[in-house]
Structures are given as C-alpha cells and as structure tokens.
XYZ file of C-alpha atoms in Angstrom:
679
model
C -0.011 -0.007 0.008
C 1.350 3.411 -0.946
C 2.360 5.853 1.843
C -0.252 8.470 0.896
C -3.065 5.873 0.995
C -1.933 3.665 3.836
C -1.022 6.332 6.310
C -3.677 9.027 5.558
C -4.991 11.017 8.455
C -7.810 13.097 6.903
C -10.639 14.344 9.030
C -13.267 16.754 7.644
C -16.406 17.973 9.242
C -19.087 20.530 8.286
C -19.669 22.783 11.348
C -23.226 23.497 10.042
C -24.153 19.801 10.406
C -22.096 18.640 13.332
C -23.407 15.474 14.977
C -21.870 12.872 17.183
C -20.694 9.621 15.725
C -21.057 6.528 17.938
C -19.729 3.335 16.517
C -19.982 1.149 19.555
C -22.814 2.735 21.578
C -20.246 4.960 23.339
C -20.088 8.696 22.912
C -17.362 9.426 20.445
C -17.287 12.812 18.737
C -15.089 13.474 15.664
C -14.026 17.158 15.429
C -12.434 18.547 12.331
C -8.895 19.382 13.133
C -7.960 23.005 12.585
C -6.198 23.757 9.330
C -7.073 20.445 7.679
C -8.217 21.273 4.167
C -8.159 19.727 0.815
C -8.901 21.738 -2.367
C -11.338 20.465 -4.907
C -8.753 20.729 -7.588
C -6.376 18.419 -5.748
C -8.808 15.583 -5.107
C -10.520 15.668 -8.449
C -13.448 13.630 -7.097
C -11.201 10.728 -6.099
C -11.251 11.318 -2.333
C -14.439 12.304 -0.620
C -14.633 15.940 0.523
C -16.983 18.143 2.548
C -19.700 19.544 0.357
C -19.501 16.795 -2.242
C -23.026 16.080 -3.484
C -24.829 12.999 -4.735
C -28.291 12.477 -6.175
C -28.987 9.465 -3.941
C -27.449 7.945 -0.813
C -26.818 4.689 -2.813
C -24.668 6.725 -5.189
C -22.669 8.064 -2.207
C -22.265 4.557 -0.902
C -20.925 3.237 -4.183
C -18.476 6.158 -4.460
C -17.183 5.617 -0.945
C -16.971 1.865 -1.563
C -14.860 2.417 -4.648
C -12.595 4.731 -2.735
C -12.284 2.200 0.127
C -11.359 -0.576 -2.185
C -8.543 1.502 -3.680
C -7.324 2.301 -0.126
C -7.386 -1.264 1.125
C -10.575 -1.608 3.245
C -14.323 -2.093 2.824
C -17.264 -0.238 4.243
C -20.728 -1.006 5.653
C -23.865 1.086 6.325
C -23.786 1.971 10.035
C -26.591 4.236 11.047
C -29.462 6.315 9.615
C -31.205 9.287 11.160
C -34.466 11.218 10.484
C -35.111 14.845 11.144
C -34.961 15.402 14.878
C -34.464 11.591 15.059
C -38.067 10.581 14.537
C -40.496 9.998 11.683
C -39.766 12.855 9.272
C -37.991 10.722 6.650
C -34.438 9.829 6.306
C -32.091 12.805 6.497
C -28.653 11.514 7.493
C -26.568 8.342 6.905
C -23.205 7.030 8.210
C -20.964 4.695 6.292
C -18.086 3.202 8.331
C -15.057 0.990 7.913
C -15.793 -2.784 7.989
C -13.610 -2.898 11.161
C -15.507 -0.158 12.987
C -17.067 -0.853 16.360
C -16.412 -3.753 18.686
C -18.131 -7.111 18.896
C -20.413 -7.292 21.923
C -19.665 -10.180 24.353
C -22.237 -12.925 23.962
C -23.786 -14.483 27.016
C -22.916 -18.186 26.991
C -25.923 -20.426 26.355
C -25.437 -23.966 27.645
C -28.224 -25.165 25.364
C -26.607 -24.007 22.149
C -23.096 -24.623 20.819
C -20.992 -21.503 20.553
C -19.165 -20.566 17.455
C -15.728 -19.261 18.568
C -15.224 -17.180 15.441
C -12.721 -14.304 15.727
C -14.216 -10.917 14.969
C -12.437 -8.450 12.626
C -13.827 -5.411 14.365
C -11.238 -3.324 16.209
C -12.968 0.040 16.872
C -11.797 1.818 13.696
C -13.106 5.404 13.492
C -12.944 5.961 9.702
C -16.355 7.072 8.366
C -18.246 9.106 5.826
C -21.416 11.100 6.779
C -23.961 12.325 4.282
C -26.949 14.572 4.903
C -29.988 15.389 2.793
C -29.981 19.142 2.060
C -32.411 21.185 -0.100
C -30.721 22.803 -3.122
C -32.505 25.014 -5.664
C -35.914 23.576 -4.836
C -34.729 19.938 -4.829
C -33.155 17.580 -2.310
C -29.630 16.192 -2.630
C -27.187 14.240 -0.458
C -24.085 16.110 0.612
C -20.971 14.964 2.470
C -20.972 16.668 5.898
C -18.371 14.519 7.660
C -15.405 12.368 6.595
C -12.499 10.693 8.492
C -10.017 8.431 6.873
C -7.895 7.506 9.904
C -7.548 3.739 10.493
C -6.193 2.023 13.581
C -5.272 -1.150 11.538
C -3.201 -2.014 8.581
C -4.779 -1.474 5.172
C -4.751 -4.355 2.657
C -2.784 -4.660 -0.531
C -4.746 -4.590 -3.890
C -4.321 -8.367 -4.254
C -5.746 -8.872 -0.735
C -8.610 -6.401 -0.507
C -10.575 -8.199 -3.231
C -11.096 -11.095 -0.830
C -13.025 -8.995 1.643
C -16.695 -10.137 1.732
C -17.949 -6.748 0.515
C -16.101 -7.156 -2.769
C -16.979 -10.777 -3.354
C -20.208 -11.187 -5.291
C -21.686 -13.783 -7.627
C -23.843 -12.217 -10.305
C -27.101 -13.838 -11.352
C -25.508 -14.876 -14.604
C -22.634 -16.536 -12.752
C -25.089 -18.245 -10.375
C -26.913 -19.766 -13.356
C -23.593 -20.856 -14.805
C -22.515 -22.475 -11.497
C -25.788 -24.300 -11.175
C -25.441 -25.634 -14.746
C -21.870 -26.814 -13.978
C -22.984 -28.557 -10.787
C -25.484 -30.595 -12.780
C -22.637 -31.932 -14.941
C -20.887 -33.298 -11.908
C -17.651 -31.352 -12.164
C -15.889 -30.206 -8.985
C -15.949 -26.634 -7.600
C -12.327 -26.278 -8.517
C -13.047 -27.254 -12.104
C -15.939 -24.683 -12.157
C -13.560 -21.956 -11.052
C -11.004 -22.749 -13.728
C -13.648 -22.933 -16.504
C -15.048 -19.511 -15.452
C -11.571 -17.953 -15.391
C -11.104 -19.158 -18.846
C -14.482 -17.897 -19.988
C -13.889 -14.450 -18.370
C -10.217 -14.290 -19.471
C -8.958 -13.534 -16.010
C -5.868 -14.817 -14.167
C -6.211 -17.749 -11.849
C -7.653 -16.598 -8.556
C -8.959 -13.236 -9.789
C -12.622 -14.027 -10.129
C -14.858 -11.752 -8.016
C -15.721 -14.708 -5.708
C -13.809 -17.642 -4.188
C -14.270 -21.385 -4.090
C -15.845 -21.004 -0.586
C -18.436 -18.638 -2.023
C -19.340 -21.217 -4.645
C -19.587 -23.936 -2.053
C -21.848 -21.794 0.048
C -23.994 -21.034 -2.960
C -24.311 -24.725 -3.774
C -25.130 -25.404 -0.145
C -27.874 -22.775 -0.198
C -29.533 -24.706 -2.966
C -30.063 -27.578 -0.587
C -31.795 -25.571 2.141
C -35.268 -26.052 0.791
C -38.492 -27.385 2.322
C -38.505 -31.199 2.193
C -41.984 -31.275 0.739
C -40.868 -28.893 -2.071
C -37.894 -31.140 -2.612
C -40.073 -34.173 -3.005
C -42.420 -32.390 -5.391
C -39.458 -31.088 -7.521
C -38.001 -34.595 -7.670
C -41.244 -36.166 -8.969
C -41.660 -33.345 -11.452
C -38.132 -33.789 -12.674
C -38.657 -37.593 -13.125
C -41.939 -36.965 -14.948
C -40.274 -34.396 -17.112
C -37.526 -36.891 -18.106
C -40.164 -39.573 -18.787
C -42.125 -37.286 -21.107
C -38.971 -36.726 -23.100
C -37.976 -40.422 -22.919
C -40.840 -42.875 -22.379
C -38.297 -45.626 -21.610
C -37.018 -43.761 -18.502
C -38.141 -45.671 -15.425
C -38.468 -44.594 -11.834
C -39.995 -45.985 -8.647
C -40.528 -44.433 -5.176
C -42.271 -45.125 -1.936
C -43.853 -42.666 0.574
C -43.847 -42.998 4.339
C -46.819 -42.498 6.640
C -46.449 -38.724 6.339
C -46.341 -38.800 2.503
C -42.665 -37.984 2.380
C -40.276 -39.644 0.043
C -38.770 -42.734 1.594
C -37.067 -44.720 -1.181
C -36.230 -43.594 -4.728
C -34.863 -45.608 -7.669
C -34.465 -44.773 -11.323
C -32.839 -45.931 -14.495
C -32.410 -44.466 -18.041
C -33.280 -46.039 -21.351
C -29.664 -46.291 -22.432
C -28.879 -48.033 -19.111
C -31.570 -50.575 -19.528
C -30.368 -51.128 -23.087
C -26.802 -51.734 -21.883
C -27.922 -54.068 -19.102
C -29.574 -56.450 -21.673
C -26.132 -57.295 -22.991
C -23.686 -56.407 -20.173
C -25.843 -57.160 -17.122
C -24.243 -60.514 -16.548
C -21.904 -59.125 -13.852
C -22.658 -55.948 -11.799
C -21.259 -53.906 -8.983
C -23.773 -52.489 -6.484
C -21.775 -49.738 -4.711
C -23.558 -48.653 -1.493
C -20.660 -46.940 0.235
C -21.735 -43.369 -0.512
C -24.299 -40.887 0.784
C -26.088 -38.052 -1.039
C -25.411 -35.235 1.412
C -28.138 -33.047 -0.175
C -30.823 -35.210 1.384
C -28.639 -37.226 3.869
C -29.661 -40.545 2.289
C -27.571 -43.672 1.464
C -26.864 -43.896 -2.236
C -26.601 -47.102 -4.194
C -25.202 -47.125 -7.757
C -25.420 -50.126 -10.138
C -22.568 -50.306 -12.713
C -21.067 -52.848 -15.021
C -18.463 -53.122 -17.820
C -19.236 -53.131 -21.521
C -17.468 -55.065 -24.355
C -14.839 -52.369 -24.685
C -13.895 -52.454 -21.022
C -15.659 -49.182 -20.254
C -17.760 -48.829 -17.101
C -21.507 -48.434 -17.837
C -24.252 -47.125 -15.530
C -27.371 -49.284 -14.856
C -29.380 -47.675 -12.092
C -29.430 -45.486 -8.896
C -31.245 -45.834 -5.641
C -31.645 -43.617 -2.605
C -32.837 -45.203 0.652
C -33.910 -43.583 3.925
C -32.817 -46.616 5.993
C -30.310 -49.410 5.418
C -32.371 -52.337 6.726
C -33.585 -55.541 5.156
C -36.856 -54.058 4.011
C -35.167 -51.141 2.259
C -32.536 -53.312 0.535
C -35.215 -55.751 -0.578
C -37.197 -52.917 -2.148
C -34.047 -51.647 -3.872
C -33.404 -55.045 -5.436
C -37.063 -55.455 -6.448
C -37.032 -52.027 -8.113
C -33.818 -52.831 -10.002
C -35.252 -56.165 -11.272
C -38.398 -54.299 -12.313
C -36.379 -51.880 -14.367
C -34.507 -54.740 -16.038
C -37.617 -56.741 -16.937
C -36.949 -59.322 -14.235
C -33.491 -60.294 -15.453
C -31.149 -60.922 -12.502
C -27.315 -60.698 -12.948
C -25.145 -63.852 -12.852
C -22.969 -62.242 -10.235
C -23.133 -59.176 -8.032
C -20.265 -57.443 -6.109
C -21.070 -55.371 -3.079
C -19.673 -54.044 0.172
C -19.909 -56.100 3.246
C -23.468 -55.573 4.617
C -25.384 -58.363 6.341
C -28.835 -56.873 5.574
C -27.861 -56.468 1.913
C -26.495 -60.025 1.811
C -29.797 -61.389 3.194
C -31.806 -59.290 0.740
C -29.830 -60.578 -2.263
C -30.333 -64.197 -1.120
C -34.040 -63.542 -0.949
C -34.573 -61.402 -4.106
C -31.868 -62.916 -6.363
C -31.532 -66.549 -5.288
C -29.760 -67.593 -8.525
C -27.206 -64.739 -8.423
C -23.767 -65.373 -7.030
C -23.037 -62.733 -4.384
C -19.397 -61.627 -3.704
C -17.589 -58.832 -1.921
C -15.669 -56.103 -3.742
C -12.007 -56.733 -2.943
C -11.101 -53.109 -3.416
C -13.577 -52.094 -0.793
C -12.073 -54.531 1.628
C -8.463 -53.551 0.845
C -9.392 -49.873 1.323
C -9.932 -50.638 5.016
C -6.648 -52.370 5.586
C -4.609 -49.313 6.734
C -7.108 -48.648 9.616
C -7.358 -52.315 10.416
C -3.734 -53.481 10.359
C -1.282 -50.646 9.948
C -0.935 -49.763 13.663
C -0.755 -53.410 14.822
C 1.715 -54.699 12.218
C 3.837 -51.521 12.013
C 6.885 -52.100 9.662
C 5.537 -55.561 8.741
C 2.334 -54.164 7.227
C 3.647 -54.095 3.662
C 5.004 -57.625 3.950
C 1.698 -58.830 5.237
C -0.251 -57.069 2.508
C 1.951 -58.666 -0.149
C 1.296 -62.129 1.383
C -2.437 -61.383 1.446
C -2.448 -60.560 -2.247
C -0.554 -63.797 -2.963
C -3.117 -65.866 -1.147
C -5.933 -63.929 -2.808
C -4.716 -64.841 -6.232
C -4.185 -68.570 -5.629
C -6.083 -71.023 -7.722
C -6.940 -73.864 -5.375
C -8.906 -73.759 -2.157
C -6.549 -76.175 -0.536
C -3.544 -73.915 -1.154
C -5.430 -70.926 0.187
C -6.406 -72.695 3.423
C -2.877 -73.835 4.095
C -1.377 -70.445 3.156
C -3.869 -68.520 5.332
C -2.913 -70.632 8.358
C 0.736 -70.046 7.751
C 0.153 -66.246 7.288
C -1.789 -66.015 10.637
C 1.027 -67.871 12.429
C 3.814 -65.914 10.791
C 2.371 -62.494 11.619
C 0.821 -63.431 14.997
C -2.698 -62.489 14.028
C -4.595 -65.237 15.884
C -6.651 -62.786 17.994
C -7.155 -60.108 15.373
C -10.829 -59.737 14.910
C -10.519 -58.376 11.387
C -8.461 -61.379 10.250
C -11.049 -63.676 11.825
C -13.965 -61.906 10.049
C -12.080 -62.033 6.747
C -11.570 -65.804 7.165
C -15.235 -66.362 7.965
C -16.330 -64.568 4.881
C -13.521 -65.892 2.610
C -15.956 -67.646 0.243
C -17.271 -64.255 -0.721
C -14.071 -62.526 -1.620
C -11.209 -64.998 -2.147
C -10.580 -65.898 -5.831
C -10.057 -69.605 -5.161
C -13.680 -69.690 -4.127
C -14.981 -67.487 -6.968
C -13.143 -68.636 -10.128
C -16.077 -70.748 -11.283
C -18.239 -67.576 -11.568
C -18.153 -64.876 -14.209
C -17.159 -61.346 -12.981
C -16.081 -59.632 -16.277
C -12.716 -58.725 -14.765
C -14.258 -56.359 -12.162
C -12.320 -57.962 -9.355
C -9.066 -56.636 -10.867
C -7.444 -53.571 -9.240
C -7.179 -51.675 -12.557
C -10.833 -52.145 -13.373
C -11.900 -51.184 -9.925
C -10.105 -47.901 -10.218
C -11.978 -47.073 -13.429
C -15.274 -47.971 -11.821
C -14.481 -45.840 -8.770
C -13.619 -42.863 -10.978
C -16.885 -43.411 -12.872
C -18.891 -43.360 -9.665
C -17.162 -40.323 -8.268
C -18.387 -38.383 -11.309
C -21.855 -38.554 -9.912
C -20.763 -37.383 -6.444
C -18.383 -34.560 -7.174
C -20.992 -31.762 -7.150
C -24.105 -32.624 -5.259
C -26.908 -30.180 -5.225
C -30.665 -30.646 -4.733
C -32.282 -34.081 -5.154
C -34.066 -33.154 -8.436
C -30.833 -31.644 -9.757
C -28.961 -34.833 -8.722
C -31.269 -36.930 -10.962
C -30.549 -34.532 -13.753
C -26.845 -34.511 -12.908
C -26.652 -38.275 -13.160
C -28.453 -38.151 -16.507
C -25.879 -35.656 -17.789
C -22.989 -37.753 -16.458
C -24.487 -40.950 -18.047
C -24.946 -39.165 -21.361
C -21.401 -37.806 -21.143
C -20.064 -41.269 -20.376
C -22.012 -42.738 -23.289
C -20.478 -40.282 -25.679
C -17.022 -40.912 -24.091
C -17.533 -44.635 -24.562
C -18.474 -44.109 -28.191
C -15.229 -42.169 -28.670
C -13.221 -44.868 -27.000
C -14.991 -47.408 -29.118
C -14.058 -45.512 -32.289
C -10.453 -45.014 -31.156
C -10.096 -48.768 -30.362
C -11.633 -49.762 -33.743
C -9.331 -47.375 -35.621
C -6.263 -48.899 -34.020
C -4.362 -51.312 -36.253
C -4.464 -54.736 -34.491
C -1.120 -56.453 -34.815
C -1.114 -60.277 -34.616
C 1.736 -61.646 -32.483
C 1.580 -65.387 -33.175
C 0.410 -65.599 -36.789
C -1.895 -68.412 -35.742
C -5.271 -68.679 -37.672
C -7.090 -68.807 -34.364
C -5.649 -65.469 -33.322
C -6.625 -63.890 -36.649
C -10.140 -65.321 -36.261
C -10.522 -63.928 -32.696
C -9.282 -60.508 -33.812
C -12.090 -60.358 -36.415
C -14.782 -61.117 -33.880
C -13.798 -59.519 -30.556
C -13.538 -55.865 -29.654
C -9.879 -54.586 -29.518
C -10.102 -54.516 -25.702
C -11.325 -58.107 -25.460
C -8.983 -59.339 -28.056
C -5.971 -57.809 -26.246
C -6.894 -59.951 -23.175
C -7.209 -63.132 -25.295
C -4.058 -62.319 -27.220
C -2.063 -62.348 -24.020
C -3.131 -65.995 -23.655
C -2.259 -66.736 -27.256
C 1.234 -65.473 -26.724
C 1.717 -67.516 -23.490
C 0.238 -70.642 -25.044
C 3.394 -70.969 -27.262
C 5.457 -71.594 -24.113
C 3.374 -74.555 -22.899
C 3.479 -78.233 -23.746
C 0.471 -80.496 -23.811
C 0.404 -84.220 -22.972
C -2.589 -86.408 -23.872
C -3.908 -88.440 -20.995
C -6.667 -91.033 -20.697
C -9.162 -88.461 -19.366
C -7.965 -85.352 -21.217
C -4.797 -83.330 -21.512
C -2.135 -82.152 -19.082
C -0.664 -78.731 -19.962
C 2.362 -77.219 -18.256
C 5.129 -74.737 -18.926
C 7.853 -76.222 -21.106
C 10.412 -75.624 -18.340
C 8.466 -77.567 -15.696
C 8.731 -81.258 -15.124
C 5.734 -81.770 -12.939
C 2.364 -80.020 -12.167
C 0.241 -78.395 -14.750
C -3.475 -77.896 -15.602
C -5.975 -80.511 -16.632
C -7.824 -79.683 -19.984
C -10.868 -81.539 -21.137
C -11.774 -81.338 -24.851
C -14.577 -82.868 -26.798
C -13.883 -81.939 -30.486
C -17.147 -83.338 -31.792
C -19.213 -81.049 -29.563
C -16.784 -78.139 -29.590
C -16.469 -78.240 -25.756
C -13.240 -77.445 -23.928
C -12.546 -76.588 -20.266
C -9.528 -76.116 -18.051
C -8.971 -76.601 -14.353
C -7.669 -72.981 -14.089
C -11.264 -71.849 -14.880
C -10.135 -68.616 -16.549
C -12.904 -68.761 -19.146
C -15.578 -69.166 -16.448
C -14.172 -66.293 -14.533
C -13.370 -63.774 -17.242
C -14.939 -65.008 -20.497
C -11.505 -65.560 -22.171
C -9.978 -68.908 -22.996
C -6.756 -69.650 -21.086
C -3.314 -70.470 -22.525
C -3.789 -74.140 -21.519
C -6.995 -74.599 -23.575
C -5.571 -72.665 -26.530
C -2.509 -74.875 -26.494
C -4.672 -78.038 -26.707
C -6.819 -76.536 -29.521
C -3.670 -75.626 -31.443
C -2.210 -79.094 -30.956
C -5.503 -80.566 -32.192
C -5.257 -78.647 -35.442
C -8.085 -76.257 -34.592
C -7.978 -73.126 -36.738
C -10.806 -71.163 -35.242
C -11.818 -70.434 -31.675
C -15.102 -72.402 -31.031
C -17.982 -70.036 -31.322
C -19.228 -70.549 -27.804
C -15.872 -69.362 -26.419
C -16.212 -65.957 -28.035
C -19.049 -64.635 -25.818
C -21.469 -62.133 -27.259
C -20.660 -59.644 -24.467
C -17.023 -59.363 -25.683
C -17.854 -59.197 -29.435
C -17.872 -56.220 -31.783
C -21.546 -55.345 -31.142
C -23.193 -52.010 -30.514
C -26.067 -51.344 -28.120
C -27.250 -48.620 -30.535
C -27.448 -51.275 -33.297
C -29.671 -53.583 -31.222
C -31.745 -50.660 -30.137
C -32.275 -49.604 -33.824
C -33.190 -53.168 -34.640
C -35.804 -53.442 -31.977
C -37.317 -50.071 -32.612
C -37.501 -50.467 -36.378
C -38.409 -54.114 -36.636
C -41.557 -55.047 -34.873
C -43.045 -57.444 -37.271
C -41.640 -60.058 -39.640
C -41.905 -58.026 -42.793
C -40.088 -55.059 -41.224
C -37.359 -57.397 -39.950
C -36.792 -58.793 -43.403
C -36.671 -55.226 -44.896
C -34.239 -54.192 -42.148
C -32.027 -57.197 -42.904
C -31.959 -56.332 -46.568
C -30.806 -52.897 -45.718
C -28.069 -54.361 -43.543
C -26.932 -56.761 -46.326
C -26.812 -53.856 -48.752
C -24.661 -51.854 -46.318
C -22.482 -54.952 -45.725
C -21.794 -55.444 -49.395
C -21.058 -51.705 -49.832
C -18.632 -51.484 -46.888
C -16.877 -54.851 -47.646
C -16.106 -54.033 -51.215
C -13.865 -51.073 -50.229
C -10.815 -53.306 -49.592
C -9.563 -56.799 -50.029
C -9.188 -57.243 -46.258
C -12.773 -56.166 -45.599
C -14.083 -58.442 -48.317
C -12.209 -61.481 -46.928
C -13.425 -60.810 -43.385
C -17.071 -60.288 -44.529
C -17.016 -63.471 -46.648
C -15.560 -65.563 -43.821
C -17.897 -64.210 -41.138
C -20.974 -64.380 -43.335
C -20.184 -68.001 -44.112
C -20.029 -68.850 -40.476
C -23.255 -66.956 -39.759
C -25.111 -68.632 -42.619
C -24.041 -72.032 -41.374
C -25.403 -71.214 -37.929
C -28.672 -69.877 -39.367
C -29.237 -73.043 -41.366
C -29.085 -75.049 -38.140
C -32.077 -73.182 -36.747
C -35.620 -74.665 -37.207
C -38.218 -73.021 -39.418
C -41.660 -72.489 -38.001
C -44.827 -72.907 -40.070
C -45.818 -69.379 -39.170
C -42.553 -68.019 -40.524
C -43.111 -69.952 -43.819
C -46.543 -68.263 -44.224
C -45.017 -64.878 -43.527
C -42.294 -65.536 -46.115
C -44.756 -66.626 -48.700
C -46.926 -63.515 -48.080
C -43.834 -61.340 -48.273
C -42.709 -62.839 -51.562
C -46.161 -62.333 -53.068
C -46.051 -58.707 -52.067
C -42.662 -58.284 -53.638
C-alpha cells in the first residue's frame, strides 16, 4: 500500500451539520482538526470531501466503496437518522469502515453450541457522513463529515478483493455455476472454467471457491416437501422426453419420500447385454438429502464402465434393501445378474439371497483392501507391507486347499490369531477370495485396474451434489457424457491397427470377432500358449510350462461337440480362453476359436445397433426389410478393400451355417410366402 493511501489522516467536518458519531454505543465525537483542508482541484473527485454532493445515498455509498477498495478496506452502512431523530424521513446516513465498532460479548448459552469465530472489528473510526440538504428547490445528499484514519493495517490490492464486501456472484454466474453442478464437475473445475471464460488470471474471479460452495449449499436448504415435489416433477419431465425412462418411489406414513430408484433407457439397453456381472456400490451418501446412495454399474465389451441404475434409501435395513433389489429387477424386466459385487453388509446379503436366489453374491475386494490401513497398519507396523503382499498372494491362488494352508501359515507368521478383522475375513472368505470365486463370471471387475476405473466413474456422480431433483438430472448428464465418451473410446479402439503376434489362424479369427479390448486380453493367452506343452492323458490333456517337469493344468476337450474346459477356470471367470486350452486346440489342429468361447458380451456389437433393430423391426416384414438394408450396407462396406471383403466373406459364411441349423416354423413360412407375393 502506498504511503499516501496507507498512512492517511484526513478528518473533515461541516460545522453547520455537526453530529456525534457513535460506533459502539459509546459517545465518540469526531471534530475537524484546525487547518485540515483539501482543495477540490487536488482531489478531483477521487477522495471524498466536505460539500461533495450525490443524487442518492446509494450513489454516495458506491463512491465511498470504490474509494475504500482503492485504499485497502471495505465499508458498511452503520446508522441512519431522520429529522430530529423521529418519523420525518431519512435525513442523514453514516458509512463506516468494516472494522468499525467492537463485537459485543455474547452471554454463554449452555443449550446452544458456541461458534468461537474471531471478529475483525477493532474500533476503527474511519467514516463518511452524508446529509439530505435542499438545493435550488430539490433535495440532494451532501458529504458533511469524513474521516480516513484507520487504527489497523490496510490491505494490498491483491488482498482487498477477498473482503466479503467485494466478493459477489452475479445472477448470470449463479446460473452458470448451477449448470456446472449438474454436470458433476468439482468446484475447483468450475472456477478454472469460469476464469477461462472471463479471461482472468487464476484466482482473480470476484468470488472464491468458498463462495461457490456456500452457494451450492444454499440450494439444498429447501423445504423437504418442495424437494419431493421437485423430484417427482423432474422424473416426470424426463419420462415425457424419454418414455423408456423408469423410476419408482415409496412414501412414508407422512407422505414424504422414503425410497427412490431410477434408470435411463440407455442404461436398460446396456444391461440387456452387459448385465451378466454388476457392482452395487452402496458406500456413498447423497449429502443433499442425507440418504444412502446405491449405484449399479457394469463393464461393456470395450472395457468401459456403464451405468445401470441409482437408488436412494432412507434406511439401510432388510426391508429397504429388498425394495431396492425389487425395483432394479423391475427396471431390467426381471433379469437378474449372474454375479453381483457389493460391500460387506449383512442386511444387503440377506436381501440378495431372498430377491436374487440364482445370483452369485461376492464382496468387492477393493472395498475390503481400502480398510486395511485402519485395520492393520498400527498393529503390524513395519511388517504391514510384507503382510499385505502375502495377502495378495493368497488372494490370487487357484486352489482352495492352497489358500487354506497359506492362510494358516500367514496368521502364524504375523501373529494374528486374536485379530478380529483377520477372523472376520476368514469367516467370509468364500465371498471375496478368488479360489472360491473362479467358477463364476465377474467380467474382470475384481481386478485392481478395473476397480479404479469404476470408482472414478462413480465419483463423477458425487463430485458436485446439489438438490435431489438436480442430482437426478446431474446423473443423466454424467451418463450421457459417459455414453459419448464410450463411443469415442470405441471408435479409437476400432481405428487402431491390430497387430497379430503369433500368426496363428485362431488369433486372426478372434481378432475379427472380438473388440480390440477383449482381443488384447485373449491375445495375452495366445502369446503365453506358445510356451506350454500338452500331453494327452486317458481323461484329457495335461498342460504345463515347457520348463516344468511336474504339475500343470487339466484340460478336457470334446472336439465333436466343440467343448473345452480347463482346471484353471479362466474362461468361467473372465470369458476368455486360457493359455492351456488354446494350447490343446492348437495341438488338435483347430484353426478357429469355437464359437461358444467368443461370448457375445465381448464381441464387436453395438447397443445402438440392437436398439435400432428393436425399434424399427416389430413385425416379420419389417425385420426382413431391415435385414436387406443391412446386407446392402455390408456389401457396400466390404467391397472397399480386399481385407474387408475377406473378413465379410468368412464371417458371413459362419453366420449362414449357424442360421441353417435353426428350425423353421410354419408361421414363418406363411409370412415368407406372403412377403414374396407382395414383392
């Protein structure tokens, strides 16, 4: 702060309108010091002066506020007076420094918690007084008193803008912030975007991150009944735009929202193909309404997380969880997943057993591991990392027998016999340990890398929570954004040149059927298969690494039926054939991966394609017409290169062979005859 601004001692007073100024209910009179003058030419309307006039008291306030900001402080309206103090209209106003007066001592109230917040007031006597004076038949406001002496340090220009008086969010900015909050971006990201939009340096917006958070918090402070009504209106509005949007809710005895669940058309569409394995994450809360939040997610054929449904529950009891599962099954036309991953919750476990009896329930390993530091770090100390490495080794074992022996040794080695967390983990081992789960399909969602992607996906919904109705809209925006992102990733994957590493016909065949993501997983097994030897046994094949003299995996192959299985159960667990099975197929002169071992959920299919097919092909004639259009497009696209033509010919031949194996109904024959007559 410059010397002439920071150390100013300017006191002016109009003797004709001399009044006392009390800033803290104590008598404190400011007299104009003798000889203190300031010519009008010198100030040039930059510094307030006695006799300066304004049309309104608001204009005077704005002028003084601008002056204060330049000097390094802010002001507030202090006191108003009428003529003779009563009822004759406003005739005098005082504007004071924001640090004027002293904070009165509050009487402690044992019934209420006290906020020990330090006050900025220090008895500063800087002020501006204006009085209403008649002038040529009209009234104007004139400065009749001014003191610019401060008993505190004034702020630098880069500091004064953080004073509350100079922090304001315009209506336009409020609308922008509300829109950003619906997209799910964080407050910090909002600030950066608005800085770019306004072309200001970082940190130079007229408001702070705290102001934005307070604004978002204010959106939540609404009447619960209005919140409920807004939510239902929002859901109805979405349904009017998209008839396939589904939502369910329950009301309590007081007609207030109790449980809420919803799903979008694109989510239901994705679930039809990728709903074989799901994660039901119930570890979050929607702070806007203080309700537990459950999010259903899965993984599509390109390895991208996909959203299925959301649920908000008032309570976390058996009745609530059962309702949540029933609502989800209702959205998905009664189709239950093959497997479901959740956090450890006894009520939820019981509800799944009752509502989804055919579904394999397991616990998310990343949710369990996330609790390890608080469970074991203090007790194990420097041995914590060694114990964690041993835990992961046991977790990835293939046989139950090896796991049981290894667990016993681990407990003995680290002295964890009495640790209750270890005991609880062991009791629930069949729900999280891979040796117990390998016979069930989980689409790779038990892997650490996949879990991080799913967590990041879920966090997008939680990064900027506002009102309940806005949250439904926010999730819709995030799902739509993720759908577009998934399409871009799909295009990027499809545009990548797939390089074959083994040159085997089976590898080439798989590359033409699977998505690049899925093929990369299977290709790893193709490469490893070359390092394995197979030995035919009476009851199948023994396959082991060429450097090993014993051990190995048992592979059973029935060529006539196209059935192959391995004791490692990789296909059952992930949907990809293992190196052991691929080695046996290669040894048996198999040049294509059997069709049943290239699952539909990992193939190059598009949910938008199946959606178009269903919406445009309701009867037999329409289906035939749609198929003709597809064939025409197939021929057009295939003829653009030799490679495309070879792939199309090969795949069409396979498809035609499968079609000829299907029975023909008499109804279909009549439809075909009718269609041919019309043609």
